[in-house]
């Protein structure tokens, strides 16, 4: 997934989400004394000149952590940094030290093939306890669609935050505040002879800290998004971003610049694939699988190239592309074989906005393809190489999609949440007991996002670990003496509806023998057992990536010469959003445990924490139940 639409230095600071008091506190190492942003908009003959003057003054309460002394300023082809001034003031000596070296770097990571994003890097000199750092610079914005946002809170306490925007009277500005209900903001409107001025001022703003499994910081961080709505010139009103229509018109104007030449080979590939199938769904699925398997996802971030898809012919020839390139290729190939398909703009679940709230490029950071088959809108994402056709990428569930029907027409449609039965893992395990150890043979069949999660971990997190080390970390079955053998993984490609993982286990010292009795727990997989929420400490809702089901059938073969003397009673938690059912049966020298666990929600709200903990506690209680066999 490319982040091409997230092109503002300020947004790179969305790290965080937890509130503390912002006044001076000996428990804090660092605080902002002042954070101000003054935006000045000038307009001459339809041409905008936008300059942000940014000032950040900070105090090092201690010298225990000097992380904040290392400064990184981001810019790209839409923004230019000017007049950088950075100093350190040392109150004990009265000295002021200037930063005398600023390094410019290109910003790359493993997923970026080319990026126009660059950074200015420097370190404030001589920082010690009590030091005051002072940073001033200007950010010149060349594209009027990009005013960005201002955060009132950030990763450290802020004593005072001020946003000021001055703009000509023939320009109309729109804004929308988010998550400011817990801070006091003084908002003022002023008027001069030629300009209007809006000012937001707040004091003692909380610091933020990340919580595990929480929604992204933008769901909690107090901030405001600004946009230029329109301007008047020669008695005409020229729209910029009044509403979603204006945003789509701009996107559509960029889409018109897509290179549509030399498509003969692309058409031929699409037609050759489609002629092997009868139904539109089969044809669309085959084309989608071809793109997943043959086009490598590589991110590009290069000015408007971060918004305009590359031509389908180029992507097909080079065999790589970013999200919009792959979306456009699917759009071309599917329409060629008569399947109505549309370029679609969308934000990932990290973006909490609706298009009508803030009709700006801040809403979306991704592009996919929407296709309509038998009146069913199907969202397909070529960048997600392992999601089966018919399911959207998990990180776009619940999000509002902007579907471009024509250069003049679009529709907004919400990406549906995929029900838990579409992401199921069926686990079949046979366990035998000998000399205090157990041996197990297990097969896992995964579908939907359960499959995608495993493949992603297997390909990108396994790294240099052996398969046994990877499974020991990922599955954590049995105890710390568990050994994995005969590991087999079926083909990973999306065209396969399921993924099968099989292995044998040897778990030493697992069973407990007392005299003639042996106690053995069949719950070698205790998924969710560490998911209890600290209700007192946690501030934000718990995020769940996708709904899922796990169905276990665990068969214990009773050793010769033993009899079964105790089997746990059935236990279950039957909730609408999550639950489980564990019960046992005895059959022909075997004990069979049937265990089903389901999660039917993407979010556990704060007022549901107690219910969630009740679910987890009851599950843990069930996990502790053992069978008893006796000679």
XYZ file of C-alpha atoms in Angstrom:
631
model
C 0.000 0.000 0.000
C 1.404 3.311 -0.994
C 1.136 6.415 1.173
C 1.395 8.748 -1.792
C -1.475 10.947 -0.655
C 0.039 11.528 2.778
C 2.507 14.116 1.612
C 2.838 16.515 4.520
C 5.715 16.746 7.012
C 3.342 17.254 9.917
C 1.481 13.999 9.375
C 4.614 11.980 9.872
C 4.286 12.787 13.570
C 1.101 10.727 13.998
C 2.778 8.378 16.399
C 0.882 8.167 19.518
C -2.247 8.219 21.581
C -2.468 8.508 25.378
C -3.181 11.529 27.585
C -1.196 12.904 30.525
C -1.096 16.434 31.932
C 1.014 18.915 30.005
C 2.179 21.163 32.780
C 5.771 20.842 33.984
C 6.177 17.481 35.638
C 9.301 15.967 37.108
C 8.239 12.630 35.608
C 8.660 14.082 32.125
C 11.980 14.445 30.345
C 10.835 16.913 27.712
C 8.016 19.331 26.972
C 7.093 21.836 24.305
C 6.868 25.356 25.692
C 5.351 26.596 22.481
C 4.296 25.159 19.159
C 2.963 27.647 16.641
C 2.098 27.529 12.981
C 1.307 30.688 11.039
C -0.124 30.102 7.567
C -0.172 33.006 5.145
C -2.107 32.578 1.899
C -1.640 35.017 -0.964
C -3.515 34.890 -4.246
C -2.608 36.695 -7.446
C -4.326 36.077 -10.762
C -5.465 32.606 -9.752
C -2.044 31.592 -8.464
C -1.648 30.709 -4.799
C 1.392 31.390 -2.668
C 1.147 29.525 0.649
C 3.767 29.822 3.374
C 3.718 28.162 6.782
C 5.961 29.745 9.404
C 6.613 27.142 12.069
C 8.074 27.762 15.526
C 8.795 25.117 18.151
C 10.344 25.959 21.512
C 11.045 23.144 23.961
C 12.538 22.507 27.391
C 14.613 19.516 28.512
C 13.381 18.959 32.064
C 16.022 16.251 32.447
C 18.892 15.044 30.315
C 17.934 11.392 30.742
C 16.554 11.047 27.227
C 17.931 13.130 24.387
C 15.797 11.561 21.658
C 14.113 14.885 20.939
C 17.461 16.587 20.356
C 17.637 14.849 16.977
C 15.430 16.776 14.576
C 14.083 15.573 11.231
C 12.113 17.915 8.946
C 10.312 16.374 5.980
C 9.650 17.881 2.573
C 8.882 16.820 -1.004
C 8.068 18.244 -4.423
C 4.932 19.912 -3.054
C 6.742 21.585 -0.168
C 9.996 23.502 0.156
C 11.776 24.329 3.400
C 13.353 27.749 3.844
C 15.033 29.874 6.530
C 15.783 27.130 9.020
C 17.043 28.523 12.324
C 17.837 26.198 15.223
C 19.518 27.031 18.527
C 20.086 25.676 22.020
C 19.964 28.082 24.972
C 21.713 27.007 28.181
C 20.251 28.953 31.152
C 23.038 27.980 33.550
C 25.717 29.667 31.420
C 23.573 32.082 29.402
C 25.063 30.691 26.163
C 23.170 30.249 22.921
C 24.520 27.567 20.566
C 23.541 27.523 16.894
C 23.076 24.445 14.749
C 25.819 24.779 12.166
C 25.286 21.641 10.086
C 22.053 20.455 8.461
C 22.146 17.320 6.326
C 19.708 16.699 3.478
C 18.763 13.086 2.855
C 16.493 11.221 0.461
C 13.928 9.181 2.345
C 13.749 5.572 1.264
C 12.648 2.348 2.842
C 12.383 -1.254 1.638
C 9.008 -0.615 -0.003
C 9.936 2.516 -1.930
C 11.333 2.265 -5.438
C 11.462 6.004 -5.908
C 10.511 8.751 -3.509
C 10.607 12.505 -3.846
C 10.453 12.777 -0.086
C 13.529 14.223 1.556
C 14.531 15.236 5.055
C 16.592 17.908 6.744
C 18.462 16.309 9.629
C 20.343 17.955 12.463
C 21.036 17.699 16.196
C 20.568 20.515 18.669
C 24.014 21.103 20.211
C 24.958 21.006 23.886
C 21.625 19.777 25.209
C 21.714 19.265 28.981
C 19.197 19.441 31.811
C 17.285 22.721 31.601
C 18.302 23.449 28.001
C 15.855 25.339 25.794
C 15.809 24.479 22.098
C 14.334 26.849 19.565
C 13.425 25.917 15.985
C 12.018 28.201 13.296
C 11.518 27.487 9.611
C 9.211 28.139 6.687
C 7.376 25.607 4.608
C 6.355 26.802 1.141
C 3.405 24.832 -0.293
C 3.015 24.784 -4.058
C -0.292 22.889 -4.323
C -3.454 24.574 -2.916
C -5.129 21.200 -2.335
C -2.618 20.509 0.443
C -3.095 22.634 3.544
C -2.772 19.565 5.744
C -3.548 19.558 9.426
C -2.352 20.977 12.722
C -2.038 18.823 15.817
C -2.816 20.484 19.142
C -1.262 17.571 20.990
C 1.717 15.434 20.156
C 4.200 12.944 21.628
C 5.239 15.294 24.461
C 3.355 17.687 26.748
C 2.632 21.040 25.106
C 2.368 24.173 27.220
C 0.932 26.285 24.413
C -0.166 25.518 20.850
C -1.279 28.153 18.354
C -2.535 27.821 14.794
C -3.089 30.987 12.803
C -4.175 31.240 9.186
C -4.406 34.530 7.273
C -6.044 34.556 3.854
C -7.448 37.089 1.364
C -11.102 38.043 1.645
C -11.838 36.536 -1.741
C -10.702 33.111 -0.444
C -12.948 30.855 1.631
C -11.346 28.471 4.126
C -12.935 25.303 5.510
C -11.886 23.493 8.649
C -12.908 20.576 10.821
C -11.787 19.862 14.377
C -11.274 16.317 15.641
C -11.055 15.011 19.223
C -10.888 18.459 20.813
C -13.698 17.852 23.291
C -11.251 17.251 26.161
C -9.139 20.369 25.641
C -10.057 24.042 25.790
C -9.511 25.918 22.547
C -9.881 29.654 22.141
C -10.969 30.221 18.536
C -10.922 33.797 17.213
C -11.881 35.362 13.903
C -10.359 38.696 12.919
C -10.713 40.922 9.912
C -8.254 43.377 8.423
C -8.615 45.571 5.372
C -7.673 42.821 2.915
C -7.629 39.613 4.931
C -9.456 37.309 7.290
C -7.568 35.660 10.149
C -8.542 32.531 12.066
C -6.637 31.662 15.232
C -6.834 28.583 17.460
C -5.044 28.752 20.828
C -4.853 26.098 23.518
C -2.719 25.487 26.593
C -1.519 22.546 28.688
C -2.291 19.910 26.108
C -1.827 16.277 27.008
C 1.004 14.129 25.723
C 0.229 10.964 23.826
C 1.506 7.420 24.183
C 0.803 4.401 22.025
C -1.359 1.583 23.350
C -1.121 -1.959 22.017
C -3.906 -2.971 19.646
C -5.330 0.538 19.564
C -6.675 2.437 16.600
C -4.225 4.806 14.927
C -3.384 8.094 16.638
C -5.706 10.093 14.380
C -8.637 8.453 16.160
C -7.566 10.151 19.403
C -5.149 12.984 18.663
C -6.725 16.476 18.941
C -6.198 18.174 15.586
C -7.779 20.341 12.940
C -7.807 19.835 9.164
C -7.801 22.921 6.937
C -8.678 23.250 3.280
C -9.213 26.005 0.736
C -12.856 25.785 -0.320
C -12.857 28.312 -3.188
C -11.876 31.798 -4.273
C -13.610 34.594 -6.153
C -12.112 36.257 -9.196
C -13.767 38.505 -11.787
C -17.163 37.920 -10.179
C -16.731 34.166 -10.537
C -16.337 31.571 -7.797
C -13.590 29.090 -8.597
C -13.867 25.881 -6.561
C -10.886 24.169 -4.947
C -12.235 21.835 -2.243
C -15.758 22.935 -1.363
C -17.038 19.398 -1.188
C -16.519 15.844 -2.410
C -17.511 16.876 -5.932
C -14.523 19.216 -6.067
C -12.147 16.602 -4.679
C -13.352 14.045 -7.193
C -13.124 16.553 -10.042
C -9.481 17.082 -9.161
C -8.815 13.359 -8.923
C -10.616 12.813 -12.236
C -8.515 15.536 -13.891
C -5.397 13.703 -12.771
C -6.797 10.381 -13.998
C -7.230 11.928 -17.455
C -3.458 12.222 -17.594
C -2.987 8.446 -17.440
C -1.056 7.139 -20.445
C -3.518 4.986 -22.389
C -1.240 4.239 -25.329
C 0.151 0.889 -26.477
C -2.494 -1.219 -24.729
C -2.536 -3.992 -27.343
C -0.483 -6.412 -25.229
C -2.491 -5.652 -22.085
C -5.709 -6.315 -23.974
C -4.305 -9.548 -25.373
C -3.356 -10.839 -21.897
C -6.813 -9.995 -20.539
C -8.581 -11.652 -23.470
C -6.388 -14.788 -23.302
C -7.176 -15.167 -19.601
C -10.904 -14.497 -19.958
C -11.546 -16.869 -22.866
C -10.818 -19.846 -20.608
C -13.836 -19.064 -18.398
C -17.574 -18.730 -18.809
C -18.852 -16.384 -16.109
C -17.824 -12.797 -15.406
C -16.893 -13.747 -11.852
C -14.549 -16.485 -13.047
C -12.980 -14.131 -15.596
C -12.525 -11.341 -13.045
C -11.011 -13.705 -10.503
C -8.538 -15.102 -13.023
C -7.434 -11.615 -14.124
C -7.106 -10.525 -10.481
C -4.980 -13.595 -9.706
C -2.797 -12.874 -12.735
C -2.093 -9.333 -11.534
C -1.369 -10.562 -7.994
C 1.086 -13.156 -9.241
C 2.771 -11.212 -12.038
C 2.934 -7.574 -10.900
C 5.192 -6.786 -7.959
C 4.009 -4.080 -5.621
C 6.565 -1.270 -5.326
C 5.691 2.148 -3.889
C 6.392 5.350 -5.808
C 6.196 8.819 -4.349
C 7.069 11.465 -6.879
C 5.087 14.697 -6.934
C 1.864 14.327 -8.899
C 3.275 10.946 -9.926
C 2.137 9.960 -6.460
C -1.431 10.605 -7.633
C -1.491 9.771 -11.356
C -1.448 6.054 -12.239
C 1.211 4.932 -14.659
C -0.024 3.545 -17.948
C -1.201 -0.060 -17.936
C 1.191 -0.895 -20.778
C 4.190 0.303 -18.783
C 3.133 -1.550 -15.631
C 2.472 -4.715 -17.590
C 5.826 -4.497 -19.367
C 7.904 -3.675 -16.283
C 5.980 -6.081 -14.039
C 5.834 -3.685 -11.095
C 3.682 -0.827 -9.867
C 2.230 0.879 -6.823
C -1.382 0.778 -5.629
C -2.767 3.179 -8.210
C -0.785 1.506 -11.009
C -2.165 -1.919 -10.111
C -5.673 -0.498 -9.662
C -5.494 1.077 -13.120
C -4.161 -2.120 -14.691
C -7.079 -4.094 -13.248
C -9.456 -1.347 -14.413
C -8.133 -1.609 -17.988
C -8.033 -5.414 -18.131
C -11.462 -6.000 -16.615
C -13.226 -3.409 -18.742
C -11.556 -4.871 -21.819
C -13.355 -8.186 -21.267
C -16.685 -6.494 -20.581
C -16.667 -6.414 -16.778
C -17.605 -2.916 -15.505
C -14.769 -1.726 -13.284
C -13.777 1.609 -11.788
C -10.776 3.355 -10.293
C -11.470 3.793 -6.598
C -9.888 6.084 -4.002
C -9.978 4.985 -0.385
C -8.366 5.591 2.986
C -7.048 2.741 5.075
C -8.332 2.112 8.575
C -5.606 4.445 9.867
C -7.670 7.346 8.481
C -10.814 8.029 10.574
C -12.425 10.504 8.159
C -15.437 10.587 5.875
C -15.308 12.401 2.528
C -18.139 14.740 3.450
C -16.340 15.701 6.689
C -13.078 16.766 5.107
C -13.156 16.678 1.298
C -9.370 16.774 1.001
C -6.575 14.331 0.100
C -6.198 13.736 3.846
C -9.150 11.329 3.660
C -7.535 8.724 1.419
C -4.087 7.216 1.016
C -4.767 4.247 -1.219
C -6.281 3.249 -4.573
C -8.086 0.031 -5.445
C -10.508 -1.190 -8.115
C -14.254 -1.661 -7.763
C -15.962 -4.060 -10.121
C -19.658 -4.845 -10.459
C -20.703 -8.439 -11.159
C -24.331 -9.548 -10.973
C -25.199 -6.236 -9.269
C -22.637 -6.978 -6.536
C -19.867 -4.418 -5.971
C -16.578 -6.223 -5.342
C -13.556 -4.313 -4.046
C -10.262 -5.742 -5.258
C -6.775 -4.687 -4.202
C -3.898 -5.834 -6.388
C -1.347 -4.846 -3.756
C -2.582 -7.539 -1.359
C -1.095 -10.589 -3.018
C -2.736 -13.218 -0.827
C -6.358 -12.092 -0.390
C -8.766 -14.234 -2.366
C -10.973 -12.627 -4.974
C -14.225 -11.368 -3.475
C -12.673 -10.060 -0.264
C -11.270 -6.541 0.151
C -7.902 -5.999 1.794
C -8.491 -6.202 5.550
C -7.192 -2.674 6.150
C -9.952 -1.173 3.968
C -12.897 -2.829 5.759
C -15.453 -0.278 7.042
C -13.874 2.488 4.956
C -15.723 4.778 2.591
C -14.689 4.268 -1.029
C -14.825 6.983 -3.687
C -15.714 5.095 -6.873
C -15.083 6.991 -10.091
C -17.909 6.068 -12.476
C -17.011 8.650 -15.145
C -15.058 11.933 -15.283
C -18.196 13.671 -13.978
C -19.806 11.017 -11.798
C -18.787 9.133 -8.671
C -20.453 7.178 -5.891
C -19.486 6.734 -2.258
C -19.809 3.202 -0.955
C -18.701 1.640 2.312
C -16.454 -1.407 2.140
C -18.284 -4.151 4.047
C -16.856 -5.937 7.062
C -16.094 -9.528 6.172
C -17.926 -11.968 8.477
C -15.931 -14.305 10.687
C -16.857 -17.415 8.702
C -14.875 -16.065 5.743
C -11.671 -16.119 7.817
C -11.631 -19.537 9.394
C -8.885 -21.815 10.625
C -9.773 -25.484 11.010
C -7.295 -27.296 13.273
C -7.279 -31.079 13.386
C -4.907 -32.632 15.909
C -4.247 -36.227 16.941
C -2.416 -36.692 20.257
C -0.759 -39.807 21.661
C 0.883 -40.295 25.060
C 4.060 -42.223 25.892
C 6.560 -42.047 28.794
C 5.307 -38.711 30.090
C 5.636 -37.036 26.703
C 3.012 -36.408 24.101
C 3.257 -36.640 20.375
C 0.871 -34.820 18.100
C 0.120 -34.663 14.434
C -1.621 -31.439 13.396
C -3.111 -29.995 10.236
C -4.338 -26.394 9.950
C -6.467 -25.274 7.026
C -6.726 -21.486 6.790
C -9.004 -19.261 4.727
C -9.539 -15.531 4.271
C -7.578 -13.122 6.447
C -6.401 -15.974 8.688
C -4.580 -17.284 5.652
C -3.274 -13.830 4.721
C -1.941 -13.202 8.224
C -0.032 -16.462 8.278
C 1.430 -15.943 4.802
C 2.486 -12.386 5.656
C 4.193 -13.513 8.852
C 5.753 -16.495 7.098
C 7.202 -14.419 4.275
C 8.190 -11.226 6.076
C 8.652 -12.024 9.772
C 10.260 -15.445 9.533
C 13.404 -13.914 8.004
C 16.450 -15.996 8.948
C 14.649 -18.160 11.499
C 14.100 -21.822 10.816
C 10.550 -22.967 10.232
C 10.574 -24.568 13.701
C 11.718 -21.306 15.317
C 9.059 -19.415 13.395
C 6.244 -21.740 14.463
C 7.467 -21.817 18.052
C 7.140 -18.024 18.144
C 3.975 -17.711 16.061
C 1.886 -20.574 17.419
C 3.485 -21.138 20.846
C 1.905 -24.578 21.240
C 2.305 -26.770 24.281
C 5.211 -25.564 26.422
C 8.723 -24.210 26.008
C 9.988 -27.716 25.238
C 7.779 -28.195 22.175
C 9.595 -29.466 19.101
C 8.192 -29.170 15.579
C 8.976 -31.757 12.900
C 7.894 -32.615 9.352
C 6.652 -29.083 8.674
C 4.801 -28.679 5.382
C 3.199 -25.553 3.915
C 0.967 -25.670 0.842
C 1.369 -23.147 -2.044
C 0.847 -19.572 -0.914
C -0.638 -17.862 -3.975
C -4.013 -16.162 -3.795
C -5.518 -18.423 -6.467
C -5.586 -21.196 -3.863
C -8.643 -20.770 -1.672
C -7.012 -22.328 1.361
C -3.591 -22.653 2.925
C -2.644 -25.896 4.633
C 0.017 -26.108 7.333
C 0.896 -29.493 8.802
C 3.511 -30.647 11.283
C 4.289 -33.155 14.009
C 4.914 -32.189 17.613
C 6.917 -33.672 20.444
C 6.136 -32.042 23.782
C 8.289 -33.227 26.638
C 7.191 -33.170 30.301
C 3.737 -32.024 29.308
C 1.573 -34.543 31.135
C 1.596 -34.861 34.927
C 1.552 -38.349 36.468
C 0.662 -38.960 40.118
C 0.745 -42.625 41.027
C -1.448 -44.483 38.562
C -3.184 -41.309 37.340
C -2.053 -39.096 34.474
C -3.418 -35.573 34.017
C -3.268 -34.250 30.482
C -4.538 -30.972 29.018
C -5.705 -31.126 25.404
C -5.539 -27.338 25.006
C -2.068 -27.169 23.519
C -3.186 -24.031 21.628
C -4.359 -21.311 24.036
C -5.157 -18.527 21.617
C -6.423 -15.254 23.201
C -5.304 -16.333 26.684
C -3.073 -13.246 26.968
C -5.659 -10.773 25.729
C -7.080 -9.582 29.041
C -7.481 -5.782 29.120
C -6.141 -3.695 32.000
C -9.340 -1.709 32.535
C -7.772 0.758 34.975
C -4.835 1.636 32.735
C -6.246 1.414 29.213
C -7.733 4.561 27.716
C -8.746 3.587 24.206
C -10.788 0.956 22.429
C -9.158 -2.296 21.408
C -8.736 -2.701 17.658
C -9.150 -6.096 15.995
C -7.807 -6.464 12.469
C -10.482 -8.827 11.209
C -13.287 -11.090 12.348
C -12.385 -14.771 12.504
C -13.277 -18.271 13.614
C -11.092 -21.105 14.859
C -12.470 -24.630 14.904
C -10.457 -27.297 16.718
C -10.947 -31.023 16.648
C -8.418 -32.616 18.993
C -8.391 -36.403 19.208
C -6.549 -38.073 22.074
C -5.811 -41.761 21.579
C -6.124 -43.490 24.959
C -2.984 -45.618 25.498
C -3.402 -49.346 25.809
C -3.844 -50.359 29.403
C -5.376 -47.041 30.458
C -8.939 -46.070 31.162
C -10.514 -42.626 31.175
C -11.603 -41.522 34.664
C -12.376 -37.836 34.132
C -13.432 -35.649 31.213
C -14.159 -31.900 31.602
C -17.747 -30.743 31.438
C -18.819 -28.543 28.521
C -18.135 -24.841 28.930
C -18.986 -21.936 26.663
C -19.396 -18.184 26.352
C -22.131 -17.299 23.908
C -21.753 -13.600 23.122
C -22.861 -11.760 20.006
C -19.451 -10.181 19.383
C -17.212 -12.990 20.667
C -17.472 -16.359 22.297
C -16.378 -19.975 22.457
C -17.696 -23.495 22.961
C -15.595 -26.384 24.279
C -17.008 -29.859 24.795
C -15.711 -33.426 24.812
C -16.870 -36.820 23.639
C -15.588 -40.350 24.259
C -15.547 -42.729 21.359
C -13.849 -46.104 20.723
C -10.741 -45.598 22.843
C -10.528 -41.905 22.064
C -11.361 -38.605 23.711
C -12.321 -35.939 21.207
C -12.315 -32.267 22.169
C -14.400 -29.931 20.024
C -13.453 -26.270 20.462
C -14.829 -23.297 18.566
C -13.730 -19.688 19.110
C -15.191 -16.734 17.231
C -14.637 -12.968 17.067
C -17.451 -11.065 15.327
C -16.269 -7.488 15.834
C -13.443 -5.192 14.755
C -13.469 -3.075 17.889
C -13.953 -3.554 21.630
C -15.208 -0.278 23.084
C -14.283 0.897 26.576
C -17.750 0.185 27.910
C -17.332 -3.424 26.711
C -13.988 -4.044 28.437
C -15.570 -5.898 31.351
C -17.518 -8.143 28.998
C -14.350 -8.843 26.982
C -12.424 -9.698 30.146
C -15.233 -11.957 31.275
C -14.970 -13.770 27.944
C -11.175 -14.127 28.227
C -11.320 -15.240 31.879
C -13.882 -17.908 31.099
C -11.795 -19.065 28.130
C -8.692 -19.305 30.341
C -10.711 -21.289 32.888
C -11.752 -23.683 30.131
C -8.133 -23.972 28.953
C -7.123 -25.209 32.420
C -9.465 -28.184 32.307
C -7.705 -31.514 31.814
C -8.603 -35.133 31.178
C -7.485 -37.842 33.594
C -6.501 -41.346 32.525
C -5.559 -44.153 34.864
C -3.771 -47.489 34.507
